[in-house]
Amino acid sequence: MSGESEGMSVDRYVGASLPPQTVVVERGPVAAFAEAVTDDDPVFRDPGAAAEAGFDAIPTPPTWPMAMHHWGAFPELQPDDAGGEHPMWAIIGELTADGGLILHGEEEFVYHRPVLVGDVLTSSGRVSEIYTKDGSGGGTMTFVVTETDWRDEDGEPVVTEIRTIIHRG
């Protein structure tokens, strides 16, 4: 199916790269995130509890990658091409030009190993898919899927984040 909304095609963005980002996974934000999602497991706050559970450092809660873009992204660590244009802004702008709503559709994480406090991770991502479906109440829903791979300093994969947003026209 095409990625059209109100006669505009956003299909041309499939394959577009997302700007890379480097983040340092820090203990304070991980503990605050665990509290925000009401997870009181001490493994997300206490190095002793993490070690007892078999981790080399404090692990992050399972949905942490959704928020990790916002903490620990220190300017001096960013890749040279980190400030590039983000295609999602262009896609959202085109989809909403004639109105409608943007909704969070889904978030999926594929773990290659746990994300740990102290990790320095760099992302590379892309718009992987754009498709449409007829809405149950009429109109069209456009689904935009991005995939972001996070790798450690050795280039080893840590987690892949798959995010879907929906435009309901």
PDB file of C-alpha atoms in Angstrom:
ATOM      1  CA  MET A   1       0.000   0.000   0.000  1.00  0.00           C
ATOM      2  CA  SER A   2       1.146   3.534  -0.461  1.00  0.00           C
ATOM      3  CA  GLY A   3       1.902   6.009   2.293  1.00  0.00           C
ATOM      4  CA  GLU A   4      -0.536   8.647   1.152  1.00  0.00           C
ATOM      5  CA  SER A   5      -2.531  11.053   3.226  1.00  0.00           C
ATOM      6  CA  GLU A   6      -4.736  13.719   1.674  1.00  0.00           C
ATOM      7  CA  GLY A   7      -3.094  13.079  -1.697  1.00  0.00           C
ATOM      8  CA  MET A   8       0.507  13.423  -0.486  1.00  0.00           C
ATOM      9  CA  SER A   9       2.943  10.552  -0.740  1.00  0.00           C
ATOM     10  CA  VAL A  10       5.510  10.115   2.004  1.00  0.00           C
ATOM     11  CA  ASP A  11       6.731   6.803   0.558  1.00  0.00           C
ATOM     12  CA  ARG A  12       9.886   8.536  -0.668  1.00  0.00           C
ATOM     13  CA  TYR A  13      11.119   8.621   2.933  1.00  0.00           C
ATOM     14  CA  VAL A  14      11.379   4.824   3.207  1.00  0.00           C
ATOM     15  CA  GLY A  15      15.069   4.087   3.674  1.00  0.00           C
ATOM     16  CA  ALA A  16      15.893   7.609   4.873  1.00  0.00           C
ATOM     17  CA  SER A  17      18.533   7.636   7.605  1.00  0.00           C
ATOM     18  CA  LEU A  18      17.833   8.955  11.077  1.00  0.00           C
ATOM     19  CA  PRO A  19      20.590  11.160  12.518  1.00  0.00           C
ATOM     20  CA  PRO A  20      22.992   9.123  14.684  1.00  0.00           C
ATOM     21  CA  GLN A  21      23.285   9.807  18.394  1.00  0.00           C
ATOM     22  CA  THR A  22      25.663   8.756  21.151  1.00  0.00           C
ATOM     23  CA  VAL A  23      24.388   8.395  24.727  1.00  0.00           C
ATOM     24  CA  VAL A  24      25.969   7.484  28.035  1.00  0.00           C
ATOM     25  CA  VAL A  25      23.679   5.325  30.162  1.00  0.00           C
ATOM     26  CA  GLU A  26      23.710   6.952  33.599  1.00  0.00           C
ATOM     27  CA  ARG A  27      22.592   5.580  36.955  1.00  0.00           C
ATOM     28  CA  GLY A  28      20.442   8.542  38.064  1.00  0.00           C
ATOM     29  CA  PRO A  29      18.239   8.686  34.975  1.00  0.00           C
ATOM     30  CA  VAL A  30      17.872   4.882  34.975  1.00  0.00           C
ATOM     31  CA  ALA A  31      16.687   4.957  38.605  1.00  0.00           C
ATOM     32  CA  ALA A  32      14.310   7.871  37.840  1.00  0.00           C
ATOM     33  CA  PHE A  33      12.920   6.006  34.826  1.00  0.00           C
ATOM     34  CA  ALA A  34      12.347   2.858  36.912  1.00  0.00           C
ATOM     35  CA  GLU A  35      10.479   4.980  39.442  1.00  0.00           C
ATOM     36  CA  ALA A  36       8.431   6.668  36.699  1.00  0.00           C
ATOM     37  CA  VAL A  37       7.282   3.296  35.360  1.00  0.00           C
ATOM     38  CA  THR A  38       6.595   2.174  38.953  1.00  0.00           C
ATOM     39  CA  ASP A  39       9.185  -0.611  38.927  1.00  0.00           C
ATOM     40  CA  ASP A  40      10.544  -0.917  42.459  1.00  0.00           C
ATOM     41  CA  ASP A  41      12.982  -3.745  41.693  1.00  0.00           C
ATOM     42  CA  PRO A  42      16.260  -2.777  43.425  1.00  0.00           C
ATOM     43  CA  VAL A  43      18.231  -4.238  40.495  1.00  0.00           C
ATOM     44  CA  PHE A  44      17.587  -0.925  38.645  1.00  0.00           C
ATOM     45  CA  ARG A  45      19.053   1.184  41.478  1.00  0.00           C
ATOM     46  CA  ASP A  46      21.505  -0.840  43.547  1.00  0.00           C
ATOM     47  CA  PRO A  47      24.812  -2.181  42.159  1.00  0.00           C
ATOM     48  CA  GLY A  48      24.772  -4.958  44.805  1.00  0.00           C
ATOM     49  CA  ALA A  49      21.299  -6.125  43.782  1.00  0.00           C
ATOM     50  CA  ALA A  50      22.362  -5.979  40.110  1.00  0.00           C
ATOM     51  CA  ALA A  51      25.465  -8.083  40.804  1.00  0.00           C
ATOM     52  CA  GLU A  52      23.425 -10.544  42.845  1.00  0.00           C
ATOM     53  CA  ALA A  53      21.067 -10.882  39.875  1.00  0.00           C
ATOM     54  CA  GLY A  54      24.033 -11.705  37.607  1.00  0.00           C
ATOM     55  CA  PHE A  55      24.581  -8.338  35.912  1.00  0.00           C
ATOM     56  CA  ASP A  56      27.981  -6.675  35.455  1.00  0.00           C
ATOM     57  CA  ALA A  57      26.372  -3.286  36.221  1.00  0.00           C
ATOM     58  CA  ILE A  58      22.913  -1.876  36.907  1.00  0.00           C
ATOM     59  CA  PRO A  59      20.634  -2.870  34.006  1.00  0.00           C
ATOM     60  CA  THR A  60      17.966  -0.618  32.552  1.00  0.00           C
ATOM     61  CA  PRO A  61      14.243  -1.381  32.659  1.00  0.00           C
ATOM     62  CA  PRO A  62      12.992  -3.100  29.493  1.00  0.00           C
ATOM     63  CA  THR A  63      11.459   0.018  27.898  1.00  0.00           C
ATOM     64  CA  TRP A  64      14.433   2.301  28.675  1.00  0.00           C
ATOM     65  CA  PRO A  65      15.563   2.654  25.022  1.00  0.00           C
ATOM     66  CA  MET A  66      12.395   4.658  24.342  1.00  0.00           C
ATOM     67  CA  ALA A  67      13.700   7.381  26.675  1.00  0.00           C
ATOM     68  CA  MET A  68      17.448   6.982  26.342  1.00  0.00           C
ATOM     69  CA  HIS A  69      17.574   9.549  23.505  1.00  0.00           C
ATOM     70  CA  HIS A  70      16.856  12.219  26.121  1.00  0.00           C
ATOM     71  CA  TRP A  71      19.548  11.513  28.726  1.00  0.00           C
ATOM     72  CA  GLY A  72      23.296  11.301  28.469  1.00  0.00           C
ATOM     73  CA  ALA A  73      23.570  12.732  24.943  1.00  0.00           C
ATOM     74  CA  PHE A  74      26.504  15.002  25.748  1.00  0.00           C
ATOM     75  CA  PRO A  75      27.437  17.375  22.876  1.00  0.00           C
ATOM     76  CA  GLU A  76      31.119  16.403  22.807  1.00  0.00           C
ATOM     77  CA  LEU A  77      30.237  12.729  22.249  1.00  0.00           C
ATOM     78  CA  GLN A  78      27.989  13.224  19.229  1.00  0.00           C
ATOM     79  CA  PRO A  79      28.989  11.828  15.828  1.00  0.00           C
ATOM     80  CA  ASP A  80      29.848  14.421  13.170  1.00  0.00           C
ATOM     81  CA  ASP A  81      26.572  13.842  11.335  1.00  0.00           C
ATOM     82  CA  ALA A  82      24.406  13.902  14.479  1.00  0.00           C
ATOM     83  CA  GLY A  83      22.895  17.302  13.730  1.00  0.00           C
ATOM     84  CA  GLY A  84      21.379  16.234  10.422  1.00  0.00           C
ATOM     85  CA  GLU A  85      17.747  16.679   9.563  1.00  0.00           C
ATOM     86  CA  HIS A  86      15.432  14.081  11.049  1.00  0.00           C
ATOM     87  CA  PRO A  87      13.100  12.713   8.357  1.00  0.00           C
ATOM     88  CA  MET A  88      10.317  12.132  10.895  1.00  0.00           C
ATOM     89  CA  TRP A  89       9.771  15.900  11.202  1.00  0.00           C
ATOM     90  CA  ALA A  90       9.271  16.155   7.440  1.00  0.00           C
ATOM     91  CA  ILE A  91       6.974  13.114   7.406  1.00  0.00           C
ATOM     92  CA  ILE A  92       4.861  14.397  10.304  1.00  0.00           C
ATOM     93  CA  GLY A  93       4.711  17.848   8.698  1.00  0.00           C
ATOM     94  CA  GLU A  94       3.413  16.437   5.432  1.00  0.00           C
ATOM     95  CA  LEU A  95       0.951  14.071   7.085  1.00  0.00           C
ATOM     96  CA  THR A  96      -0.516  16.773   9.323  1.00  0.00           C
ATOM     97  CA  ALA A  97      -0.571  19.551   6.724  1.00  0.00           C
ATOM     98  CA  ASP A  98      -4.312  19.033   6.310  1.00  0.00           C
ATOM     99  CA  GLY A  99      -5.000  18.101   9.922  1.00  0.00           C
ATOM    100  CA  GLY A 100      -5.395  14.789  11.656  1.00  0.00           C
ATOM    101  CA  LEU A 101      -3.722  13.325  14.693  1.00  0.00           C
ATOM    102  CA  ILE A 102      -0.340  11.743  15.313  1.00  0.00           C
ATOM    103  CA  LEU A 103      -0.565   8.761  17.647  1.00  0.00           C
ATOM    104  CA  HIS A 104       2.060   6.547  19.251  1.00  0.00           C
ATOM    105  CA  GLY A 105       1.361   3.174  17.689  1.00  0.00           C
ATOM    106  CA  GLU A 106       3.875   0.721  19.051  1.00  0.00           C
ATOM    107  CA  GLU A 107       7.344   0.331  20.488  1.00  0.00           C
ATOM    108  CA  GLU A 108       9.283  -2.917  20.248  1.00  0.00           C
ATOM    109  CA  PHE A 109      12.749  -3.741  21.545  1.00  0.00           C
ATOM    110  CA  VAL A 110      14.974  -6.557  20.361  1.00  0.00           C
ATOM    111  CA  TYR A 111      17.728  -7.080  22.914  1.00  0.00           C
ATOM    112  CA  HIS A 112      21.096  -8.496  21.882  1.00  0.00           C
ATOM    113  CA  ARG A 113      22.340  -8.044  25.451  1.00  0.00           C
ATOM    114  CA  PRO A 114      21.152  -6.000  28.441  1.00  0.00           C
ATOM    115  CA  VAL A 115      21.642  -2.228  28.383  1.00  0.00           C
ATOM    116  CA  LEU A 116      23.788  -1.418  31.422  1.00  0.00           C
ATOM    117  CA  VAL A 117      24.671   1.722  33.362  1.00  0.00           C
ATOM    118  CA  GLY A 118      28.015   2.890  32.025  1.00  0.00           C
ATOM    119  CA  ASP A 119      27.345   1.809  28.448  1.00  0.00           C
ATOM    120  CA  VAL A 120      28.217   4.315  25.750  1.00  0.00           C
ATOM    121  CA  LEU A 121      25.886   3.528  22.843  1.00  0.00           C
ATOM    122  CA  THR A 122      25.657   4.981  19.350  1.00  0.00           C
ATOM    123  CA  SER A 123      22.571   4.740  17.191  1.00  0.00           C
ATOM    124  CA  SER A 124      22.011   4.304  13.505  1.00  0.00           C
ATOM    125  CA  GLY A 125      18.482   4.206  12.227  1.00  0.00           C
ATOM    126  CA  ARG A 126      16.226   4.439   9.241  1.00  0.00           C
ATOM    127  CA  VAL A 127      12.626   4.799   8.205  1.00  0.00           C
ATOM    128  CA  SER A 128      11.927   1.149   7.450  1.00  0.00           C
ATOM    129  CA  GLU A 129       8.317   1.128   6.318  1.00  0.00           C
ATOM    130  CA  ILE A 130       5.361   3.376   5.522  1.00  0.00           C
ATOM    131  CA  TYR A 131       1.942   1.914   4.794  1.00  0.00           C
ATOM    132  CA  THR A 132      -1.717   2.833   5.010  1.00  0.00           C
ATOM    133  CA  LYS A 133      -4.884   1.140   6.217  1.00  0.00           C
ATOM    134  CA  ASP A 134      -8.497   2.164   6.100  1.00  0.00           C
ATOM    135  CA  GLY A 135      -9.683   3.383   9.492  1.00  0.00           C
ATOM    136  CA  SER A 136     -12.626   1.627  11.135  1.00  0.00           C
ATOM    137  CA  GLY A 137     -14.533   4.921  11.300  1.00  0.00           C
ATOM    138  CA  GLY A 138     -13.578   5.940   7.793  1.00  0.00           C
ATOM    139  CA  GLY A 139     -10.538   7.843   6.657  1.00  0.00           C
ATOM    140  CA  THR A 140      -7.027   6.564   6.257  1.00  0.00           C
ATOM    141  CA  MET A 141      -4.388   5.726   8.824  1.00  0.00           C
ATOM    142  CA  THR A 142      -0.753   6.045   7.765  1.00  0.00           C
ATOM    143  CA  PHE A 143       1.773   3.973   9.710  1.00  0.00           C
ATOM    144  CA  VAL A 144       5.418   5.083   9.804  1.00  0.00           C
ATOM    145  CA  VAL A 145       7.923   2.556  11.173  1.00  0.00           C
ATOM    146  CA  THR A 146      11.493   3.396  12.170  1.00  0.00           C
ATOM    147  CA  GLU A 147      14.230   1.018  13.279  1.00  0.00           C
ATOM    148  CA  THR A 148      17.141   2.207  15.396  1.00  0.00           C
ATOM    149  CA  ASP A 149      20.127  -0.006  16.159  1.00  0.00           C
ATOM    150  CA  TRP A 150      22.161   0.841  19.250  1.00  0.00           C
ATOM    151  CA  ARG A 151      25.747  -0.440  19.374  1.00  0.00           C
ATOM    152  CA  ASP A 152      28.405  -0.321  22.075  1.00  0.00           C
ATOM    153  CA  GLU A 153      31.883   1.186  21.740  1.00  0.00           C
ATOM    154  CA  ASP A 154      33.153  -2.060  20.199  1.00  0.00           C
ATOM    155  CA  GLY A 155      30.468  -1.875  17.503  1.00  0.00           C
ATOM    156  CA  GLU A 156      28.554  -4.805  18.988  1.00  0.00           C
ATOM    157  CA  PRO A 157      24.742  -4.648  18.791  1.00  0.00           C
ATOM    158  CA  VAL A 158      22.998  -4.018  22.112  1.00  0.00           C
ATOM    159  CA  VAL A 159      19.354  -3.263  21.325  1.00  0.00           C
ATOM    160  CA  THR A 160      17.203  -2.561  18.272  1.00  0.00           C
ATOM    161  CA  GLU A 161      14.282  -0.199  18.807  1.00  0.00           C
ATOM    162  CA  ILE A 162      11.319  -0.434  16.420  1.00  0.00           C
ATOM    163  CA  ARG A 163       8.896   2.477  16.707  1.00  0.00           C
ATOM    164  CA  THR A 164       5.585   3.007  14.928  1.00  0.00           C
ATOM    165  CA  ILE A 165       3.675   6.251  14.743  1.00  0.00           C
ATOM    166  CA  ILE A 166       0.238   6.562  13.200  1.00  0.00           C
ATOM    167  CA  HIS A 167      -1.348   9.500  11.426  1.00  0.00           C
ATOM    168  CA  ARG A 168      -5.097   9.372  11.568  1.00  0.00           C
ATOM    169  CA  GLY A 169      -6.471  11.677   8.929  1.00  0.00           C
TER     170      GLY A 169
END
